Each structure stands twice: as structure tokens, then as C-alpha cells.
mmCIF file of C-alpha atoms and ligand atoms in Angstrom:
data_model
loop_
_atom_site.group_PDB
_atom_site.id
_atom_site.type_symbol
_atom_site.label_atom_id
_atom_site.label_comp_id
_atom_site.label_asym_id
_atom_site.label_seq_id
_atom_site.Cartn_x
_atom_site.Cartn_y
_atom_site.Cartn_z
ATOM 1 C CA MET A 1 240.017 229.705 129.520
ATOM 2 C CA LYS A 2 237.911 229.415 126.306
ATOM 3 C CA HIS A 3 236.644 226.417 125.130
ATOM 4 C CA ILE A 4 236.530 224.208 122.258
ATOM 5 C CA THR A 5 234.124 221.446 120.676
ATOM 6 C CA LEU A 6 236.099 218.368 119.952
ATOM 7 C CA ARG A 7 232.977 216.908 117.662
ATOM 8 C CA ASP A 8 230.200 216.873 120.131
ATOM 9 C CA LEU A 9 232.771 216.992 123.238
ATOM 10 C CA GLU A 10 233.118 220.466 124.751
ATOM 11 C CA VAL A 11 236.745 220.878 126.541
ATOM 12 C CA SER A 12 238.792 223.623 127.668
ATOM 13 C CA ARG A 13 241.124 224.315 124.788
ATOM 14 C CA ILE A 14 243.949 223.793 127.034
ATOM 15 C CA GLY A 15 244.269 220.669 128.975
ATOM 16 C CA LEU A 16 246.391 218.947 131.307
ATOM 17 C CA GLY A 17 248.247 215.700 130.987
ATOM 18 C CA ALA A 18 249.035 213.692 134.105
ATOM 19 C CA MET A 19 251.708 211.432 132.815
ATOM 20 C CA GLY A 20 254.315 212.943 134.280
ATOM 21 C CA MET A 21 253.215 212.905 137.422
ATOM 22 C CA SER A 22 253.909 209.289 137.678
ATOM 23 C CA GLN A 23 256.136 208.163 135.202
ATOM 24 C CA ALA A 24 258.425 208.898 132.013
ATOM 25 C CA TYR A 25 260.206 212.452 133.231
ATOM 26 C CA THR A 26 262.836 213.244 135.747
ATOM 27 C CA GLY A 27 261.203 213.653 138.991
ATOM 28 C CA ALA A 28 257.908 211.445 138.358
ATOM 29 C CA GLY A 29 256.154 210.044 141.483
ATOM 30 C CA THR A 30 258.437 211.869 143.874
ATOM 31 C CA ASP A 31 255.967 214.726 145.463
ATOM 32 C CA ASP A 32 252.267 213.586 144.832
ATOM 33 C CA ALA A 33 251.146 216.306 147.333
ATOM 34 C CA GLU A 34 252.365 218.856 144.331
ATOM 35 C CA SER A 35 250.985 216.963 141.685
ATOM 36 C CA LEU A 36 247.472 217.116 143.253
ATOM 37 C CA ARG A 37 248.314 220.832 143.935
ATOM 38 C CA THR A 38 248.872 221.161 140.293
ATOM 39 C CA ILE A 39 245.654 219.332 139.196
ATOM 40 C CA HIS A 40 243.624 221.663 141.765
ATOM 41 C CA ARG A 41 245.168 224.755 140.326
ATOM 42 C CA ALA A 42 244.461 223.503 137.028
ATOM 43 C CA LEU A 43 240.898 223.491 137.853
ATOM 44 C CA ASP A 44 240.742 226.554 139.641
ATOM 45 C CA LEU A 45 242.219 227.959 136.554
ATOM 46 C CA GLY A 46 239.499 226.654 133.830
ATOM 47 C CA VAL A 47 241.735 223.797 132.578
ATOM 48 C CA THR A 48 239.371 221.187 133.330
ATOM 49 C CA PHE A 49 240.154 218.498 130.332
ATOM 50 C CA LEU A 50 242.337 216.193 131.811
ATOM 51 C CA ASP A 51 244.264 213.233 130.121
ATOM 52 C CA THR A 52 245.655 209.944 131.660
ATOM 53 C CA ALA A 53 246.343 206.178 130.771
ATOM 54 C CA GLU A 54 245.862 202.825 132.854
ATOM 55 C CA ILE A 55 249.556 202.229 131.298
ATOM 56 C CA TYR A 56 250.930 205.145 133.249
ATOM 57 C CA GLY A 57 252.330 203.777 136.290
ATOM 58 C CA PRO A 58 250.793 201.274 135.457
ATOM 59 C CA TYR A 59 247.477 202.577 137.274
ATOM 60 C CA THR A 60 248.692 204.640 139.658
ATOM 61 C CA ASN A 61 248.271 207.817 137.431
ATOM 62 C CA GLU A 62 244.502 207.093 137.524
ATOM 63 C CA GLU A 63 244.854 206.551 141.121
ATOM 64 C CA LEU A 64 246.584 210.194 141.733
ATOM 65 C CA VAL A 65 243.790 211.841 139.433
ATOM 66 C CA GLY A 66 240.902 209.787 141.243
ATOM 67 C CA ARG A 67 242.255 211.437 144.630
ATOM 68 C CA ALA A 68 242.449 214.649 142.791
ATOM 69 C CA LEU A 69 239.110 214.636 141.869
ATOM 70 C CA LYS A 70 237.226 213.259 144.854
ATOM 71 C CA GLY A 71 234.454 215.755 145.435
ATOM 72 C CA ARG A 72 235.182 217.665 142.178
ATOM 73 C CA ARG A 73 234.340 214.730 139.483
ATOM 74 C CA ASP A 74 231.659 217.003 137.595
ATOM 75 C CA GLN A 75 234.092 220.024 136.994
ATOM 76 C CA VAL A 76 236.114 217.760 134.623
ATOM 77 C CA VAL A 77 236.316 216.227 131.151
ATOM 78 C CA LEU A 78 238.135 213.291 131.983
ATOM 79 C CA ALA A 79 239.986 211.215 129.598
ATOM 80 C CA THR A 80 241.858 207.969 129.986
ATOM 81 C CA LYS A 81 243.302 205.112 127.552
ATOM 82 C CA PHE A 82 243.115 201.543 127.409
ATOM 83 C CA GLY A 83 244.919 198.623 125.104
ATOM 84 C CA LEU A 84 248.724 198.591 126.448
ATOM 85 C CA VAL A 85 248.184 196.408 129.348
ATOM 86 C CA SER A 86 247.113 193.065 128.728
ATOM 87 C CA HIS A 87 245.012 191.358 131.539
ATOM 88 C CA ALA A 88 244.714 188.024 129.917
ATOM 89 C CA ASP A 89 248.839 187.982 129.893
ATOM 90 C CA GLY A 90 248.705 188.672 133.407
ATOM 91 C CA GLY A 91 248.438 192.515 133.594
ATOM 92 C CA ARG A 92 251.832 192.628 131.205
ATOM 93 C CA ARG A 93 252.792 195.794 129.162
ATOM 94 C CA ASN A 94 251.643 194.463 125.630
ATOM 95 C CA VAL A 95 249.229 195.911 123.060
ATOM 96 C CA ASP A 96 245.921 194.379 123.343
ATOM 97 C CA SER A 97 242.381 195.800 122.214
ATOM 98 C CA SER A 98 240.291 192.584 122.177
ATOM 99 C CA PRO A 99 236.987 192.784 123.638
ATOM 100 C CA ALA A 100 237.834 190.683 126.593
ATOM 101 C CA ASN A 101 240.440 193.117 127.475
ATOM 102 C CA ILE A 102 238.512 196.353 127.056
ATOM 103 C CA ARG A 103 235.472 194.900 129.278
ATOM 104 C CA THR A 104 238.244 194.343 131.946
ATOM 105 C CA ALA A 105 240.656 197.402 131.616
ATOM 106 C CA VAL A 106 237.100 199.918 131.898
ATOM 107 C CA GLU A 107 236.288 198.056 135.357
ATOM 108 C CA GLY A 108 239.864 198.706 136.579
ATOM 109 C CA SER A 109 240.264 202.459 135.439
ATOM 110 C CA LEU A 110 236.369 203.409 136.675
ATOM 111 C CA THR A 111 237.823 201.893 140.191
ATOM 112 C CA ARG A 112 240.940 203.726 140.099
ATOM 113 C CA LEU A 113 239.705 207.071 138.954
ATOM 114 C CA GLY A 114 236.617 206.699 141.444
ATOM 115 C CA THR A 115 233.785 207.610 138.832
ATOM 116 C CA ASP A 116 231.007 205.840 137.176
ATOM 117 C CA HIS A 117 231.888 207.153 133.471
ATOM 118 C CA ILE A 118 234.519 208.414 131.537
ATOM 119 C CA ASP A 119 234.025 210.857 129.622
ATOM 120 C CA LEU A 120 236.531 210.078 126.673
ATOM 121 C CA TYR A 121 237.887 206.554 126.529
ATOM 122 C CA TYR A 122 240.617 206.096 124.307
ATOM 123 C CA GLN A 123 242.341 203.012 122.633
ATOM 124 C CA HIS A 124 245.985 203.654 123.289
ATOM 125 C CA ARG A 125 247.739 202.179 120.474
ATOM 126 C CA VAL A 126 246.135 200.131 117.343
ATOM 127 C CA ASP A 127 246.260 196.543 118.121
ATOM 128 C CA PRO A 128 247.663 194.902 114.471
ATOM 129 C CA GLY A 129 245.566 191.478 116.252
ATOM 130 C CA THR A 130 242.302 193.010 117.094
ATOM 131 C CA PRO A 131 240.192 193.944 113.966
ATOM 132 C CA ILE A 132 239.292 197.818 114.443
ATOM 133 C CA GLU A 133 235.954 197.087 114.511
ATOM 134 C CA GLU A 134 235.599 194.667 116.920
ATOM 135 C CA THR A 135 237.278 196.945 119.525
ATOM 136 C CA ILE A 136 235.144 199.937 118.286
ATOM 137 C CA GLY A 137 231.768 197.329 118.881
ATOM 138 C CA ALA A 138 232.916 196.660 122.244
ATOM 139 C CA LEU A 139 233.517 200.333 122.977
ATOM 140 C CA ALA A 140 230.099 201.164 121.500
ATOM 141 C CA GLU A 141 228.536 198.818 124.189
ATOM 142 C CA LEU A 142 230.148 200.839 126.842
ATOM 143 C CA VAL A 143 228.770 203.874 125.435
ATOM 144 C CA ALA A 144 225.410 202.371 125.306
ATOM 145 C CA GLN A 145 226.014 200.800 129.019
ATOM 146 C CA GLY A 146 226.812 204.605 130.242
ATOM 147 C CA LYS A 147 230.348 203.563 131.374
ATOM 148 C CA ILE A 148 232.136 205.773 128.655
ATOM 149 C CA ARG A 149 230.543 208.792 126.829
ATOM 150 C CA HIS A 150 232.753 209.205 124.121
ATOM 151 C CA ILE A 151 235.329 207.356 121.833
ATOM 152 C CA GLY A 152 238.834 208.433 120.822
ATOM 153 C CA LEU A 153 241.782 206.828 119.171
ATOM 154 C CA SER A 154 245.547 207.242 119.859
ATOM 155 C CA GLU A 155 248.438 207.386 116.925
ATOM 156 C CA ALA A 156 245.744 205.706 114.501
ATOM 157 C CA GLY A 157 246.249 206.125 110.796
ATOM 158 C CA PRO A 158 243.737 207.427 108.315
ATOM 159 C CA ASP A 159 242.233 204.058 107.183
ATOM 160 C CA THR A 160 241.862 202.815 111.141
ATOM 161 C CA ILE A 161 240.457 206.293 111.668
ATOM 162 C CA ARG A 162 237.932 205.855 109.031
ATOM 163 C CA ARG A 163 236.989 202.189 109.697
ATOM 164 C CA ALA A 164 236.753 202.935 113.617
ATOM 165 C CA HIS A 165 234.034 205.892 112.657
ATOM 166 C CA ALA A 166 232.196 203.710 110.220
ATOM 167 C CA VAL A 167 231.149 201.672 113.618
ATOM 168 C CA HIS A 168 230.457 204.155 115.548
ATOM 169 C CA PRO A 169 231.528 207.914 115.650
ATOM 170 C CA VAL A 170 234.860 208.690 116.813
ATOM 171 C CA THR A 171 234.718 211.903 118.985
ATOM 172 C CA ALA A 172 238.885 212.451 119.258
ATOM 173 C CA VAL A 173 242.146 211.016 117.639
ATOM 174 C CA GLN A 174 245.189 212.017 120.299
ATOM 175 C CA SER A 175 248.416 211.979 118.465
ATOM 176 C CA GLU A 176 252.081 213.849 119.220
ATOM 177 C CA TYR A 177 251.929 217.179 117.381
ATOM 178 C CA SER A 178 254.072 219.997 117.928
ATOM 179 C CA LEU A 179 256.464 222.727 116.592
ATOM 180 C CA PHE A 180 258.688 219.645 116.824
ATOM 181 C CA THR A 181 256.638 217.350 115.648
ATOM 182 C CA ARG A 182 254.358 218.379 112.447
ATOM 183 C CA ASP A 183 253.410 214.636 111.191
ATOM 184 C CA PRO A 184 249.786 214.765 111.581
ATOM 185 C CA GLU A 185 249.320 217.452 109.684
ATOM 186 C CA ALA A 186 249.879 215.586 106.237
ATOM 187 C CA ARG A 187 247.419 212.879 106.328
ATOM 188 C CA VAL A 188 245.573 212.724 109.676
ATOM 189 C CA LEU A 189 244.480 216.353 110.107
ATOM 190 C CA PRO A 190 242.742 216.586 106.760
ATOM 191 C CA VAL A 191 240.656 213.045 107.615
ATOM 192 C CA LEU A 192 239.820 214.454 111.047
ATOM 193 C CA ARG A 193 238.563 217.585 109.226
ATOM 194 C CA GLU A 194 236.738 215.781 106.622
ATOM 195 C CA LEU A 195 234.708 213.481 109.469
ATOM 196 C CA ASN A 196 234.287 216.418 111.953
ATOM 197 C CA ILE A 197 236.468 214.366 114.163
ATOM 198 C CA GLY A 198 238.642 216.420 117.009
ATOM 199 C CA PHE A 199 242.609 216.618 117.360
ATOM 200 C CA VAL A 200 244.323 216.139 120.848
ATOM 201 C CA PRO A 201 248.077 217.042 120.613
ATOM 202 C CA PHE A 202 250.198 215.094 123.003
ATOM 203 C CA SER A 203 253.597 216.075 124.092
ATOM 204 C CA PRO A 204 252.811 219.771 122.550
ATOM 205 C CA LEU A 205 256.139 221.203 124.320
ATOM 206 C CA GLY A 206 258.172 218.817 122.413
ATOM 207 C CA ARG A 207 258.573 216.638 126.054
ATOM 208 C CA GLY A 208 259.797 219.653 127.446
ATOM 209 C CA PHE A 209 262.361 220.812 124.549
ATOM 210 C CA LEU A 210 260.147 223.727 123.502
ATOM 211 C CA THR A 211 259.992 225.422 126.730
ATOM 212 C CA GLY A 212 263.884 226.119 126.632
ATOM 213 C CA ALA A 213 264.154 224.633 130.088
ATOM 214 C CA ILE A 214 266.165 221.971 128.604
ATOM 215 C CA ARG A 215 269.953 222.789 128.207
ATOM 216 C CA SER A 216 271.305 219.194 128.460
ATOM 217 C CA THR A 217 270.768 215.467 128.930
ATOM 218 C CA ASP A 218 272.884 215.613 132.223
ATOM 219 C CA GLN A 219 269.693 217.321 133.515
ATOM 220 C CA PHE A 220 267.581 213.768 132.967
ATOM 221 C CA ASP A 221 267.945 211.103 135.885
ATOM 222 C CA PRO A 222 268.591 207.588 134.201
ATOM 223 C CA THR A 223 264.913 206.369 134.575
ATOM 224 C CA ASP A 224 264.109 209.278 132.277
ATOM 225 C CA PHE A 225 262.105 208.249 128.905
ATOM 226 C CA ARG A 226 264.006 211.171 127.081
ATOM 227 C CA ALA A 227 267.472 209.568 128.260
ATOM 228 C CA GLY A 228 266.988 206.756 125.250
ATOM 229 C CA ASN A 229 264.715 209.199 123.086
ATOM 230 C CA PRO A 230 266.274 210.126 119.499
ATOM 231 C CA ARG A 231 265.279 214.109 120.086
ATOM 232 C CA PHE A 232 267.565 213.768 123.151
ATOM 233 C CA SER A 233 270.468 212.248 121.534
ATOM 234 C CA GLU A 234 274.014 213.374 121.415
ATOM 235 C CA GLU A 235 273.729 213.544 117.684
ATOM 236 C CA ASN A 236 270.337 215.275 117.279
ATOM 237 C CA PHE A 237 270.339 217.421 120.454
ATOM 238 C CA ALA A 238 272.594 220.651 119.347
ATOM 239 C CA HIS A 239 270.151 220.932 116.072
ATOM 240 C CA ASN A 240 267.174 220.755 118.278
ATOM 241 C CA LEU A 241 268.370 222.766 120.876
ATOM 242 C CA ARG A 242 268.405 225.677 117.945
ATOM 243 C CA LEU A 243 265.216 225.070 117.364
ATOM 244 C CA ALA A 244 264.156 225.584 120.395
ATOM 245 C CA ASP A 245 266.220 228.912 120.738
ATOM 246 C CA GLN A 246 264.178 230.155 117.895
ATOM 247 C CA VAL A 247 261.011 229.669 119.521
ATOM 248 C CA ALA A 248 262.469 231.596 122.620
ATOM 249 C CA ALA A 249 263.366 234.284 120.323
ATOM 250 C CA VAL A 250 259.663 234.613 119.404
ATOM 251 C CA ALA A 251 258.611 234.401 122.658
ATOM 252 C CA THR A 252 260.840 237.510 123.568
ATOM 253 C CA GLN A 253 259.283 239.557 120.909
ATOM 254 C CA VAL A 254 255.797 238.748 122.037
ATOM 255 C CA GLY A 255 256.777 238.990 125.747
ATOM 256 C CA ALA A 256 255.464 235.887 126.772
ATOM 257 C CA THR A 257 257.297 232.356 127.630
ATOM 258 C CA PRO A 258 258.832 229.701 125.081
ATOM 259 C CA ALA A 259 256.295 227.124 126.358
ATOM 260 C CA GLN A 260 253.469 229.713 125.777
ATOM 261 C CA VAL A 261 254.569 230.381 122.287
ATOM 262 C CA ALA A 262 254.640 226.395 121.456
ATOM 263 C CA LEU A 263 250.999 226.204 122.610
ATOM 264 C CA ALA A 264 249.845 229.575 120.788
ATOM 265 C CA TRP A 265 250.854 228.089 117.921
ATOM 266 C CA LEU A 266 248.905 224.936 118.083
ATOM 267 C CA LEU A 267 245.688 227.105 119.026
ATOM 268 C CA ALA A 268 246.366 228.482 116.205
ATOM 269 C CA GLN A 269 246.074 225.600 113.658
ATOM 270 C CA GLY A 270 242.103 225.354 114.201
ATOM 271 C CA ASP A 271 239.436 225.310 117.077
ATOM 272 C CA ASP A 272 239.239 221.746 116.567
ATOM 273 C CA ILE A 273 242.265 221.385 118.367
ATOM 274 C CA ALA A 274 242.929 220.829 122.212
ATOM 275 C CA PRO A 275 246.501 220.210 123.509
ATOM 276 C CA ILE A 276 247.386 218.507 126.661
ATOM 277 C CA PRO A 277 250.868 219.978 127.796
ATOM 278 C CA GLY A 278 251.816 217.802 130.964
ATOM 279 C CA THR A 279 253.337 219.229 134.094
ATOM 280 C CA LYS A 280 253.496 218.595 137.814
ATOM 281 C CA ARG A 281 254.233 221.788 139.179
ATOM 282 C CA VAL A 282 251.569 224.698 139.809
ATOM 283 C CA ALA A 283 254.012 227.429 138.649
ATOM 284 C CA ARG A 284 254.174 225.694 135.278
ATOM 285 C CA ILE A 285 250.065 224.813 135.123
ATOM 286 C CA GLU A 286 249.635 228.917 135.491
ATOM 287 C CA GLU A 287 252.392 229.355 132.697
ATOM 288 C CA ASN A 288 250.608 226.963 130.498
ATOM 289 C CA ALA A 289 247.221 227.703 131.039
ATOM 290 C CA ALA A 290 248.132 231.769 130.075
ATOM 291 C CA ALA A 291 249.204 230.279 126.780
ATOM 292 C CA ASP A 292 245.291 230.721 126.040
ATOM 293 C CA THR A 293 245.650 234.588 126.140
ATOM 294 C CA VAL A 294 249.093 234.844 123.749
ATOM 295 C CA HIS A 295 248.820 236.355 120.400
ATOM 296 C CA LEU A 296 250.667 235.729 117.945
ATOM 297 C CA THR A 297 251.131 237.950 114.521
ATOM 298 C CA ASP A 298 250.941 236.501 111.129
ATOM 299 C CA ASP A 299 254.624 237.101 110.744
ATOM 300 C CA GLN A 300 255.498 234.931 113.910
ATOM 301 C CA LEU A 301 252.826 232.326 112.904
ATOM 302 C CA THR A 302 254.921 231.981 109.427
ATOM 303 C CA GLU A 303 258.126 232.112 111.213
ATOM 304 C CA LEU A 304 257.166 229.369 113.709
ATOM 305 C CA THR A 305 255.591 227.155 110.887
ATOM 306 C CA GLY A 306 258.541 227.699 108.657
ATOM 307 C CA LEU A 307 261.033 226.340 111.216
ATOM 308 C CA PRO A 308 262.557 222.811 109.961
ATOM 309 C CA PRO A 309 261.915 219.690 111.372
ATOM 310 C CA ALA A 310 263.157 218.541 114.755
ATOM 311 C CA ALA A 311 265.956 215.665 114.194
ATOM 312 C CA GLY A 312 265.357 212.463 115.314
ATOM 313 C CA ASP A 313 262.106 210.033 115.576
ATOM 314 C CA THR A 314 259.782 210.828 118.145
ATOM 315 C CA HIS A 315 260.182 207.278 119.588
ATOM 316 C CA ASN A 316 262.732 204.375 119.782
ATOM 317 C CA GLU A 317 262.292 201.998 116.594
ATOM 318 C CA ALA A 318 259.959 199.282 118.735
ATOM 319 C CA GLN A 319 257.752 202.250 120.080
ATOM 320 C CA MET A 320 257.645 203.941 116.315
ATOM 321 C CA ARG A 321 256.491 200.415 115.085
ATOM 322 C CA MET A 322 253.416 200.495 117.104
ATOM 323 C CA MET A 323 252.268 204.046 115.710
ATOM 324 C CA GLU A 324 250.409 204.196 112.425
ATOM 325 C CA ARG A 325 251.344 207.482 110.337
HETATM 326 N N1 NAP B 1 248.726 209.110 123.651
HETATM 327 C C1 NAP B 1 249.862 208.965 123.642
HETATM 328 O O1 NAP B 1 250.860 207.847 123.346
HETATM 329 C C2 NAP B 1 250.572 210.071 125.251
HETATM 330 C C3 NAP B 1 252.356 210.230 124.519
HETATM 331 C C4 NAP B 1 252.604 210.419 125.419
HETATM 332 C C5 NAP B 1 252.128 211.527 126.570
HETATM 333 N N2 NAP B 1 250.620 211.529 126.263
HETATM 334 C C6 NAP B 1 249.620 212.428 126.827
HETATM 335 O O2 NAP B 1 250.192 214.199 127.019
HETATM 336 C C7 NAP B 1 250.529 214.729 128.309
HETATM 337 C C8 NAP B 1 251.575 215.738 127.820
HETATM 338 O O3 NAP B 1 252.878 215.273 127.167
HETATM 339 P P1 NAP B 1 253.960 214.819 127.790
HETATM 340 O O4 NAP B 1 254.146 215.208 129.411
HETATM 341 O O5 NAP B 1 254.686 213.789 127.005
HETATM 342 O O6 NAP B 1 255.255 216.145 126.988
HETATM 343 P P2 NAP B 1 255.174 217.725 127.023
HETATM 344 O O7 NAP B 1 253.376 218.180 127.515
HETATM 345 O O8 NAP B 1 255.524 218.140 125.683
HETATM 346 O O9 NAP B 1 256.188 218.184 127.829
HETATM 347 C C9 NAP B 1 256.214 217.940 129.316
HETATM 348 C C10 NAP B 1 257.533 218.214 129.624
HETATM 349 O O10 NAP B 1 257.590 219.780 129.879
HETATM 350 C C11 NAP B 1 258.014 219.981 131.067
HETATM 351 N N3 NAP B 1 256.955 221.238 131.097
HETATM 352 C C12 NAP B 1 255.736 221.461 131.207
HETATM 353 N N4 NAP B 1 255.220 222.919 131.263
HETATM 354 C C13 NAP B 1 256.593 223.512 131.061
HETATM 355 C C14 NAP B 1 256.948 224.699 131.250
HETATM 356 N N5 NAP B 1 255.986 225.599 131.090
HETATM 357 N N6 NAP B 1 258.474 225.241 131.421
HETATM 358 C C15 NAP B 1 259.506 224.480 131.439
HETATM 359 N N7 NAP B 1 259.272 223.105 131.343
HETATM 360 C C16 NAP B 1 257.339 222.472 131.197
HETATM 361 C C17 NAP B 1 257.416 218.866 132.006
HETATM 362 O O11 NAP B 1 258.180 219.142 133.221
HETATM 363 P P3 NAP B 1 257.575 219.256 135.118
HETATM 364 O O12 NAP B 1 256.524 218.421 135.399
HETATM 365 O O13 NAP B 1 258.470 219.327 135.901
HETATM 366 O O14 NAP B 1 256.829 220.610 134.973
HETATM 367 C C18 NAP B 1 257.903 217.764 131.338
HETATM 368 O O15 NAP B 1 259.044 217.491 131.388
HETATM 369 C C19 NAP B 1 251.087 213.583 128.772
HETATM 370 O O16 NAP B 1 251.182 213.860 130.289
HETATM 371 C C20 NAP B 1 249.978 212.426 128.839
HETATM 372 O O17 NAP B 1 248.937 212.627 129.293
HETATM 373 C C21 NAP B 1 250.088 210.795 125.597
#
């Protein structure tokens, strides 16, 4: 597995997102043993950039990752996120990046992850109620205390990124980016490159759609996040399925799988980009990690880049309002 540098943090260029092991997608939380095997297989394959968050579960995903890393903590770059659980508000799901909330959140994450430091600590969503300067100031104190090593933002817009970076260097921004979700290209990626900040695409497989494995929403159980997601709604599904089929056609030419092609396209967008595909299955981490060796020709890259946008927003209306674009 090749490595790249997000500003000053070296990571495997393909990481592993752990969210779906505990929430959001069909089957989450039903087979922790396979999830643990998946994390261990990832490490064996050199996929050492792990992504979790306080809100996943909440808490259970960090606990799972902490269990997986017993005795292997030094082998990974461990990233987690704060700011979607408000501890002053009884631990409710709520945007809260106040310094007091951060100081409480970090202690819980360190305990659940079984570590004395977090390598990359992201604000999960920008908090309109707390100036970003105050949030970054509190994070800079955690850096000085050695509790976190690097600071990240998620779904932050250009102005917030600039203001944050003026207080303390931001190492990486994590936002949705894939063949289905191209939004960061216009405004965010240019700012990141200007400031030498790395980029971590989340949901790089279009929440599974780009893998070709999803042919019908009947595959989702009622708790599946995608059942209520506009990309998977009845009106948009057929259009997006055709896009996934075009990715699959390129995969056939290459002799790779659609998931590998979706990841290889992202890797071709720059050496400052480290996607974190999510899976809870050993066979799929093996498949996704192998995208590192997939080569796309210039013609294939042009064809993929030229695909029309996916139909439907990436989130429902309430969630879209929490994202700066
Ligand atoms: N910052 C944020 O706000 C934010 C938001 C969303 C996600 N994230 C992070 O980004 C990570 C990845 O995003 P994501 O999990 O939402 O979406 P994703 O990586 O685009 O897709 C994950 C889905 O694809 C399936 N899958 C994975 N590899 C596959 C393969 N080779 N063939 C067929 N299906 C495959 C997974 O199912 P199985 O698990 O059953 O294999 C899962 O349902 C998350 O785990 C999380 O850490 C961050």
C-alpha cells in the first residue's frame, strides 16, 4: 500500500471507514466479530488510516475500533470526530463545538479508543453557534497537551477553512467526494491546495451505489440511512443506477471491480487525497485495498470524469443545512 502525506501526516492512501460497522447501513452492528476481522485484515494489508467518530453508535463504533486496536495502536493513524454530541445537553445529538464540549468529548473518545492520543481529530460539522476561532483555539490546547496530534474539519466551506487555518494549521478536511458527489472540486479543493491541507473523501463508493452491488432499495432494511436518502429515492434511483452501470463498464475493460474503479478515479485526482471506503467485511477490504494497484488510462479517466452528476442531494434537507458547500 502506497502512502501519501496530508500536509504533515503520513497515511496509507486508502483508509478504512468504520461507521457502517455500527450504524447507518443494513447489517450494522450484527456481526462485530467480522468487523474486528475486517479491521485486522486492513492493518495486515497496510490500510492503516482508520476513521471513526463519537456520534457513530453513538460511542459503540469508537469502542469497537478501540477493541480492534488492542496491542496494535502503534500501527495505525487513528482519526475520530467530535461536535455532533452535545454533552452539556445530556449527550443529545446536536451540533456543539464549544470549547467546553470539546474538552469533555476528547476524554470520552480517548477512553473508548483505549489510547492516550488521537492522531487526527476532526470537527464533524461546523457549529454556527461557536466561532471557528474558539473551536480551533480549544483544539490547539489539546495539541499542546499531546491529546491530539493533528486538527481536521468536515464539510467545512472555504471561509471556515481559511479562518481555522489562521489560528492553527489544519491538516485535513474530510467531505463527501466520489464520482457521484463532485461538489468539493469547485470551491474547497482549490483552497486546500493553496493552503497545503490534505483531503479525505468520505463515502467514496457513493454509499455503496458505485460498487454495482445495489440494484434495488428492497435490499435495505428499514433502519438503513439510504432508505430516506434522496440519491436512492424512487425518482432518482434509475438515473443513478445507469451511472453505476457506466462505472461497471469501465471496470470490465480494466479487469477490475466497479468499487476499485471508483477508488482508482479518486486516487488519480491527486497525491493529497486519501479516501476512506467503508466496509464491515473482510472480502471487501481486500477488494478495496487492491484499488491501489488499478491503473486507469487517460481515456478511461476522461470518460469517468465526464459522467453526468448523480441525481438527488447527498443528504436530506435537515442534514444538507449542516453542510457548508
Ligand atoms: N465526515 C462525515 O460526515 C462522514 C459521513 C459519512 C461517512 N463518513 C466516513 O466515511 C466512511 C466511508 O463512507 P460510507 O461508509 O458512508 O460510504 P462508502 O464507503 O461510499 O460505502 C460504504 C457501503 O458500500 C459497501 N461496500 C464497501 N465496499 C464494497 C465493495 N467492494 N463491493 C460492494 N459493496 C461495498 C458497504 O457495505 P458492507 O459494509 O456491507 O461491505 C457499505 O454499505 C465511513 O465509514 C465514515 O468513517 C464520514
